[in-house]
Every structure is written in C-alpha cells, then in structure tokens.
Amino acid sequence: EKPKLVIIGASTILFPYDLKAIRDACDAIGALLAYDASHVLGLMAGGQFQPDVFRLGVDVVVGSTHKTFFGPQGGLILTDDDEVAERVRRNLKLKMLDNPHLNRLAALAKALEEMLQHGRAYASQVVKNAQALARALEEKGLPVLFGHKGYTRSHQILLDTGEIERMANSPYHELALRLEEANIIVDKAGRLGTQELTRWGMREPEMGQVAELVSSVLLGLKKPDEVREAVVKFRKRFSTIYYC
C-alpha cells in the first residue's frame, strides 16, 4: 500500500518509536508522517518523551491537552511545515471544527504558560514516579511488563493482566472493580499512570505506598473496604497542586 498519510499512535505507549525507520518508509512512498501524541504530549513538551519529533522527520503532531498535558479537554495540531499548516487551516474550520469556545482557549493558554515554566520538572518527576511505581509493584509480587527495559520511559506502566488473572483466579476487569471499591481508579487494560499523582506532589517514596495499596487488593491480602479507609487517609495528605 502507498498511503498519502501515515499516522502512528497508541493508547499504551511506554517507549519511544523508532522514528527514523518509519520516516524512511514514508519517504520511500512520498507519505506525510503524523504522530499522535495524545497520551504523551505533556511529557513531550517537558523534554522527556521524543521532544525532537520534528527533527526526526515527523510532519504533524496531534495531541490531547487533558492527559499528561494538564489543560482543558481538547487538542492541538502542531507542525513546522508552512504548507501543511495552511492545508490544516483550510480544511479544519467548519469541516471538522466549529465554535472555538474562548473560555477553553483561555484555559489552554494558562496550561501552556504552566508548561513553559514547570514542564521539565513535572515531566521528569512523572517518569521517575512511573518507574518507581513499577519497581514497587513488582517487589510486592505483581507481574509488571518490560522490567528488562526499565519498565517505561513515559507516565504509563503495564501490568501483566493474564498472569494476574491466573494468580487471583479471577478476570482482571473484576479485579479492577475491586480496586474501584477501594477508591483506586484504574482502567481494565492493566495500565497505570502517574501524571495526576505527580501533580498532587507525590514522589518516589509515595509510589511504594501506592503499590502497597494496589497490591493488597489485587493479591487478595485485604478486603476493598479495609483498603478504602487507608486510601482516603493517604490521599488527605496531598491537597496542593504542584507545577502550576
């Protein structure tokens, strides 16, 4: 196939892409390369996760402004190519977008200002926390994927849900509901993220405590209602938002 546009993106994104190989493949057929940075846009802006994508040959970056990038719900389209920018402007308005919602744009401007001032410190701590949480969970007996690669270079870590199901003799989606009963909210794909914990001021030592709470439910060591009390008590210690 010879598409005009190649888009790379993932909902689970632990490690950077091999952009040179993808760029070479795009060049061979004359395709534009777009990078969906929805999950990692804040880490990219903070210099932690492939911040040099344009230098590596990406033509367009799209991303959410409400995941690792802490802003209002919405998105950004970025390019360093004037021709591509003009094509985006020409085809977006009234075809894909309407009503700019100026309150959201004001909030986005504030989030951009925060990222300029605090983005590097924030993104660095998010990645440190993710790696610390992965190590702590593994030490507690939970199977965490990609330990041989340092677990992650983003905000996400990935549990081996199949192995956890075997250990607990229960489907992972049911285990996730038990975590929810304990006031610990996770998705049902085994992903855990540290961006919000980081914004609340948690650092590596707290990741050990988070791992203790998560593992005690997933391994059946405590009942969810017991853990819920501990979660509420733990969470009350963090009432200030940082990096803002």
mmCIF file of C-alpha atoms in Angstrom:
data_model
loop_
_atom_site.group_PDB
_atom_site.id
_atom_site.type_symbol
_atom_site.label_atom_id
_atom_site.label_comp_id
_atom_site.label_asym_id
_atom_site.label_seq_id
_atom_site.Cartn_x
_atom_site.Cartn_y
_atom_site.Cartn_z
ATOM 1 C CA GLU A 1 0.000 0.000 0.000
ATOM 2 C CA LYS A 2 1.105 3.577 -0.634
ATOM 3 C CA PRO A 3 -0.898 5.849 1.667
ATOM 4 C CA LYS A 4 -0.608 9.625 1.481
ATOM 5 C CA LEU A 5 -0.543 9.859 5.255
ATOM 6 C CA VAL A 6 0.904 7.541 7.916
ATOM 7 C CA ILE A 7 -0.298 8.066 11.492
ATOM 8 C CA ILE A 8 1.486 6.469 14.436
ATOM 9 C CA GLY A 9 -0.285 6.348 17.772
ATOM 10 C CA ALA A 10 -1.103 4.086 20.689
ATOM 11 C CA SER A 11 -3.185 4.125 23.838
ATOM 12 C CA THR A 12 -0.428 2.193 25.617
ATOM 13 C CA ILE A 13 2.841 3.990 24.881
ATOM 14 C CA LEU A 14 5.709 3.069 27.188
ATOM 15 C CA PHE A 15 8.718 3.618 24.921
ATOM 16 C CA PRO A 16 9.619 5.966 22.053
ATOM 17 C CA TYR A 17 9.030 4.940 18.444
ATOM 18 C CA ASP A 18 11.847 4.193 16.003
ATOM 19 C CA LEU A 19 11.039 7.308 14.009
ATOM 20 C CA LYS A 20 13.955 7.024 11.586
ATOM 21 C CA ALA A 21 12.753 3.673 10.274
ATOM 22 C CA ILE A 22 9.193 4.968 9.904
ATOM 23 C CA ARG A 23 10.383 8.182 8.246
ATOM 24 C CA ASP A 24 12.465 6.173 5.762
ATOM 25 C CA ALA A 25 9.400 4.066 4.902
ATOM 26 C CA CYS A 26 7.310 7.215 4.399
ATOM 27 C CA ASP A 27 9.984 8.780 2.189
ATOM 28 C CA ALA A 28 10.009 5.683 0.009
ATOM 29 C CA ILE A 29 6.360 6.292 -0.969
ATOM 30 C CA GLY A 30 6.143 10.090 -0.532
ATOM 31 C CA ALA A 31 3.845 9.966 2.507
ATOM 32 C CA LEU A 32 3.377 12.533 5.253
ATOM 33 C CA LEU A 33 4.080 11.286 8.789
ATOM 34 C CA ALA A 34 1.790 12.243 11.660
ATOM 35 C CA TYR A 35 2.481 11.463 15.325
ATOM 36 C CA ASP A 36 -0.497 11.048 17.666
ATOM 37 C CA ALA A 37 0.943 12.252 20.978
ATOM 38 C CA SER A 38 -2.374 12.294 22.835
ATOM 39 C CA HIS A 39 -1.052 10.414 25.858
ATOM 40 C CA VAL A 40 2.474 11.824 25.977
ATOM 41 C CA LEU A 41 2.046 15.458 24.864
ATOM 42 C CA GLY A 42 2.898 16.822 28.316
ATOM 43 C CA LEU A 43 5.989 14.626 28.545
ATOM 44 C CA MET A 44 6.997 15.701 25.051
ATOM 45 C CA ALA A 45 6.594 19.370 25.991
ATOM 46 C CA GLY A 46 8.598 18.704 29.163
ATOM 47 C CA GLY A 47 11.505 17.284 27.194
ATOM 48 C CA GLN A 48 11.099 13.696 28.426
ATOM 49 C CA PHE A 49 9.492 11.710 25.605
ATOM 50 C CA GLN A 50 10.668 12.244 21.998
ATOM 51 C CA PRO A 51 10.682 16.053 22.241
ATOM 52 C CA ASP A 52 12.614 16.309 18.945
ATOM 53 C CA VAL A 53 9.987 14.692 16.705
ATOM 54 C CA PHE A 54 10.170 17.365 14.004
ATOM 55 C CA ARG A 55 13.939 16.993 13.734
ATOM 56 C CA LEU A 56 13.389 13.237 13.390
ATOM 57 C CA GLY A 57 11.107 13.746 10.394
ATOM 58 C CA VAL A 58 7.556 13.994 11.726
ATOM 59 C CA ASP A 59 5.392 16.361 9.663
ATOM 60 C CA VAL A 60 2.434 16.776 12.032
ATOM 61 C CA VAL A 61 1.915 16.212 15.763
ATOM 62 C CA VAL A 62 -1.600 15.935 17.172
ATOM 63 C CA GLY A 63 -2.306 15.546 20.855
ATOM 64 C CA SER A 64 -4.765 15.848 23.711
ATOM 65 C CA THR A 65 -4.479 18.786 26.075
ATOM 66 C CA HIS A 66 -6.022 16.918 29.019
ATOM 67 C CA LYS A 67 -3.858 13.840 29.673
ATOM 68 C CA THR A 68 -0.178 14.277 30.570
ATOM 69 C CA PHE A 69 -0.617 17.825 29.288
ATOM 70 C CA PHE A 70 -2.698 19.373 32.080
ATOM 71 C CA GLY A 71 -5.194 21.658 30.414
ATOM 72 C CA PRO A 72 -8.829 21.814 29.292
ATOM 73 C CA GLN A 73 -10.308 18.957 27.307
ATOM 74 C CA GLY A 74 -9.367 19.363 23.680
ATOM 75 C CA GLY A 75 -6.403 19.025 21.376
ATOM 76 C CA LEU A 76 -3.592 20.653 19.453
ATOM 77 C CA ILE A 77 -2.286 20.252 15.910
ATOM 78 C CA LEU A 78 1.382 21.185 15.540
ATOM 79 C CA THR A 79 3.633 21.390 12.501
ATOM 80 C CA ASP A 80 6.797 23.163 11.400
ATOM 81 C CA ASP A 81 5.799 22.947 7.729
ATOM 82 C CA ASP A 82 4.086 26.092 6.387
ATOM 83 C CA GLU A 83 2.357 24.217 3.569
ATOM 84 C CA VAL A 84 0.957 21.594 5.917
ATOM 85 C CA ALA A 85 -0.166 24.313 8.336
ATOM 86 C CA GLU A 86 -2.077 26.076 5.557
ATOM 87 C CA ARG A 87 -3.759 22.849 4.489
ATOM 88 C CA VAL A 88 -4.821 22.208 8.092
ATOM 89 C CA ARG A 89 -6.211 25.738 8.443
ATOM 90 C CA ARG A 90 -8.046 25.479 5.131
ATOM 91 C CA ASN A 91 -9.691 22.144 5.871
ATOM 92 C CA LEU A 92 -10.371 22.332 9.593
ATOM 93 C CA LYS A 93 -12.683 25.278 10.106
ATOM 94 C CA LEU A 94 -16.366 24.390 9.593
ATOM 95 C CA LYS A 95 -15.425 20.944 8.230
ATOM 96 C CA MET A 96 -14.114 19.350 11.413
ATOM 97 C CA LEU A 97 -14.392 22.173 13.955
ATOM 98 C CA ASP A 98 -16.901 24.846 14.855
ATOM 99 C CA ASN A 99 -17.302 27.228 17.810
ATOM 100 C CA PRO A 100 -13.882 27.973 19.310
ATOM 101 C CA HIS A 101 -15.124 28.325 22.932
ATOM 102 C CA LEU A 102 -12.927 31.169 24.135
ATOM 103 C CA ASN A 103 -13.080 30.035 27.773
ATOM 104 C CA ARG A 104 -11.329 26.827 26.748
ATOM 105 C CA LEU A 105 -8.719 28.757 24.782
ATOM 106 C CA ALA A 106 -8.010 30.922 27.833
ATOM 107 C CA ALA A 107 -7.562 27.813 29.961
ATOM 108 C CA LEU A 108 -5.284 26.314 27.308
ATOM 109 C CA ALA A 109 -3.157 29.471 27.279
ATOM 110 C CA LYS A 110 -2.746 29.162 31.051
ATOM 111 C CA ALA A 111 -1.792 25.490 30.725
ATOM 112 C CA LEU A 112 0.786 26.381 28.064
ATOM 113 C CA GLU A 113 2.231 29.014 30.391
ATOM 114 C CA GLU A 114 2.463 26.406 33.166
ATOM 115 C CA MET A 115 4.228 24.014 30.838
ATOM 116 C CA LEU A 116 6.778 26.656 29.832
ATOM 117 C CA GLN A 117 7.563 27.384 33.479
ATOM 118 C CA HIS A 118 7.309 23.944 35.080
ATOM 119 C CA GLY A 119 7.103 21.405 32.266
ATOM 120 C CA ARG A 120 10.599 19.969 32.566
ATOM 121 C CA ALA A 121 10.409 19.404 36.317
ATOM 122 C CA TYR A 122 6.891 17.960 36.032
ATOM 123 C CA ALA A 123 7.644 15.592 33.155
ATOM 124 C CA SER A 124 10.864 14.371 34.750
ATOM 125 C CA GLN A 125 9.088 13.530 38.013
ATOM 126 C CA VAL A 126 6.214 11.800 36.194
ATOM 127 C CA VAL A 127 8.659 9.372 34.545
ATOM 128 C CA LYS A 128 10.608 8.830 37.788
ATOM 129 C CA ASN A 129 7.350 8.072 39.586
ATOM 130 C CA ALA A 130 6.225 5.613 36.899
ATOM 131 C CA GLN A 131 9.486 3.693 37.095
ATOM 132 C CA ALA A 132 9.399 3.734 40.907
ATOM 133 C CA LEU A 133 5.792 2.520 40.968
ATOM 134 C CA ALA A 134 6.620 -0.320 38.579
ATOM 135 C CA ARG A 135 9.552 -1.461 40.727
ATOM 136 C CA ALA A 136 7.494 -1.252 43.913
ATOM 137 C CA LEU A 137 4.598 -3.238 42.432
ATOM 138 C CA GLU A 138 6.985 -5.950 41.280
ATOM 139 C CA GLU A 139 8.574 -6.072 44.730
ATOM 140 C CA LYS A 140 5.087 -6.609 46.156
ATOM 141 C CA GLY A 141 4.647 -9.662 43.919
ATOM 142 C CA LEU A 142 2.693 -8.236 40.988
ATOM 143 C CA PRO A 143 3.877 -9.003 37.436
ATOM 144 C CA VAL A 144 4.848 -5.777 35.634
ATOM 145 C CA LEU A 145 5.770 -5.949 31.957
ATOM 146 C CA PHE A 146 9.046 -4.768 30.394
ATOM 147 C CA GLY A 147 11.200 -4.897 33.506
ATOM 148 C CA HIS A 148 14.154 -5.828 31.289
ATOM 149 C CA LYS A 149 13.777 -2.432 29.576
ATOM 150 C CA GLY A 150 13.355 -0.421 32.758
ATOM 151 C CA TYR A 151 9.536 -0.790 32.666
ATOM 152 C CA THR A 152 8.752 2.514 30.950
ATOM 153 C CA ARG A 153 10.008 5.855 29.705
ATOM 154 C CA SER A 154 6.590 7.503 29.879
ATOM 155 C CA HIS A 155 3.915 8.046 32.530
ATOM 156 C CA GLN A 156 2.429 4.598 31.969
ATOM 157 C CA ILE A 157 3.290 1.177 33.290
ATOM 158 C CA LEU A 158 1.620 -2.026 32.162
ATOM 159 C CA LEU A 159 0.615 -4.925 34.381
ATOM 160 C CA ASP A 160 0.582 -8.478 33.025
ATOM 161 C CA THR A 161 -3.180 -8.915 33.383
ATOM 162 C CA GLY A 162 -3.140 -12.506 32.158
ATOM 163 C CA GLU A 163 -0.691 -13.518 34.864
ATOM 164 C CA ILE A 164 -2.632 -11.567 37.495
ATOM 165 C CA GLU A 165 -5.833 -13.362 36.458
ATOM 166 C CA ARG A 166 -4.048 -16.688 36.889
ATOM 167 C CA MET A 167 -2.687 -15.674 40.301
ATOM 168 C CA ALA A 168 -6.041 -14.343 41.547
ATOM 169 C CA ASN A 169 -8.212 -16.880 39.706
ATOM 170 C CA SER A 170 -10.441 -14.014 38.653
ATOM 171 C CA PRO A 171 -10.928 -11.890 35.487
ATOM 172 C CA TYR A 172 -8.936 -8.668 35.585
ATOM 173 C CA HIS A 173 -11.992 -6.493 34.921
ATOM 174 C CA GLU A 174 -13.472 -7.859 38.175
ATOM 175 C CA LEU A 175 -10.233 -7.109 39.989
ATOM 176 C CA ALA A 176 -10.355 -3.559 38.610
ATOM 177 C CA LEU A 177 -13.833 -3.188 40.099
ATOM 178 C CA ARG A 178 -12.467 -4.328 43.459
ATOM 179 C CA LEU A 179 -9.837 -1.611 43.209
ATOM 180 C CA GLU A 180 -12.613 0.874 42.465
ATOM 181 C CA GLU A 181 -14.393 -0.239 45.649
ATOM 182 C CA ALA A 182 -11.168 0.676 47.450
ATOM 183 C CA ASN A 183 -11.207 4.182 45.857
ATOM 184 C CA ILE A 184 -8.376 3.247 43.480
ATOM 185 C CA ILE A 185 -9.407 4.001 39.904
ATOM 186 C CA VAL A 186 -7.667 2.099 37.092
ATOM 187 C CA ASP A 187 -8.625 1.074 33.586
ATOM 188 C CA LYS A 188 -9.336 -2.527 32.686
ATOM 189 C CA ALA A 189 -6.345 -2.969 30.367
ATOM 190 C CA GLY A 190 -3.706 -3.112 33.073
ATOM 191 C CA ARG A 191 -2.394 0.413 32.534
ATOM 192 C CA LEU A 192 -1.442 2.596 35.467
ATOM 193 C CA GLY A 193 -0.374 6.232 35.081
ATOM 194 C CA THR A 194 1.430 8.631 37.403
ATOM 195 C CA GLN A 195 0.697 12.071 35.961
ATOM 196 C CA GLU A 196 -2.075 13.012 38.370
ATOM 197 C CA LEU A 197 -0.285 11.604 41.419
ATOM 198 C CA THR A 198 2.700 13.738 40.418
ATOM 199 C CA ARG A 199 0.609 16.892 40.127
ATOM 200 C CA TRP A 200 -0.598 16.290 43.695
ATOM 201 C CA GLY A 201 3.020 16.353 44.900
ATOM 202 C CA MET A 202 3.746 12.657 45.230
ATOM 203 C CA ARG A 203 7.286 11.461 44.567
ATOM 204 C CA GLU A 204 9.179 8.154 44.577
ATOM 205 C CA PRO A 205 8.649 7.306 48.286
ATOM 206 C CA GLU A 206 4.875 7.636 47.887
ATOM 207 C CA MET A 207 4.930 5.207 44.947
ATOM 208 C CA GLY A 208 5.834 2.462 47.411
ATOM 209 C CA GLN A 209 2.752 3.286 49.444
ATOM 210 C CA VAL A 210 0.576 3.334 46.326
ATOM 211 C CA ALA A 211 1.987 -0.074 45.358
ATOM 212 C CA GLU A 212 1.153 -1.405 48.817
ATOM 213 C CA LEU A 213 -2.473 -0.285 48.471
ATOM 214 C CA VAL A 214 -2.882 -1.621 44.913
ATOM 215 C CA SER A 215 -1.200 -4.957 45.560
ATOM 216 C CA SER A 216 -3.134 -5.635 48.759
ATOM 217 C CA VAL A 217 -6.362 -5.608 46.708
ATOM 218 C CA LEU A 218 -5.122 -7.388 43.566
ATOM 219 C CA LEU A 219 -3.441 -10.148 45.572
ATOM 220 C CA GLY A 220 -6.456 -10.548 47.876
ATOM 221 C CA LEU A 221 -4.493 -9.669 51.002
ATOM 222 C CA LYS A 222 -7.133 -7.230 52.237
ATOM 223 C CA LYS A 223 -10.773 -6.515 51.532
ATOM 224 C CA PRO A 224 -11.573 -3.418 49.441
ATOM 225 C CA ASP A 225 -13.385 -1.660 52.286
ATOM 226 C CA GLU A 226 -10.310 -2.030 54.522
ATOM 227 C CA VAL A 227 -8.073 -0.577 51.844
ATOM 228 C CA ARG A 228 -10.545 2.242 51.105
ATOM 229 C CA GLU A 229 -10.030 3.680 54.581
ATOM 230 C CA ALA A 230 -6.263 3.612 54.072
ATOM 231 C CA VAL A 231 -6.612 5.219 50.620
ATOM 232 C CA VAL A 232 -8.722 8.084 51.992
ATOM 233 C CA LYS A 233 -6.265 8.665 54.834
ATOM 234 C CA PHE A 234 -3.311 8.581 52.422
ATOM 235 C CA ARG A 235 -4.967 10.897 49.895
ATOM 236 C CA LYS A 236 -5.806 13.526 52.540
ATOM 237 C CA ARG A 237 -2.093 14.218 52.930
ATOM 238 C CA PHE A 238 -1.987 15.712 49.428
ATOM 239 C CA SER A 239 -4.135 18.799 48.967
ATOM 240 C CA THR A 240 -1.834 21.084 46.955
ATOM 241 C CA ILE A 241 -1.448 21.043 43.173
ATOM 242 C CA TYR A 242 2.163 21.454 42.039
ATOM 243 C CA TYR A 243 3.830 22.526 38.781
ATOM 244 C CA CYS A 244 1.437 25.425 38.349
#
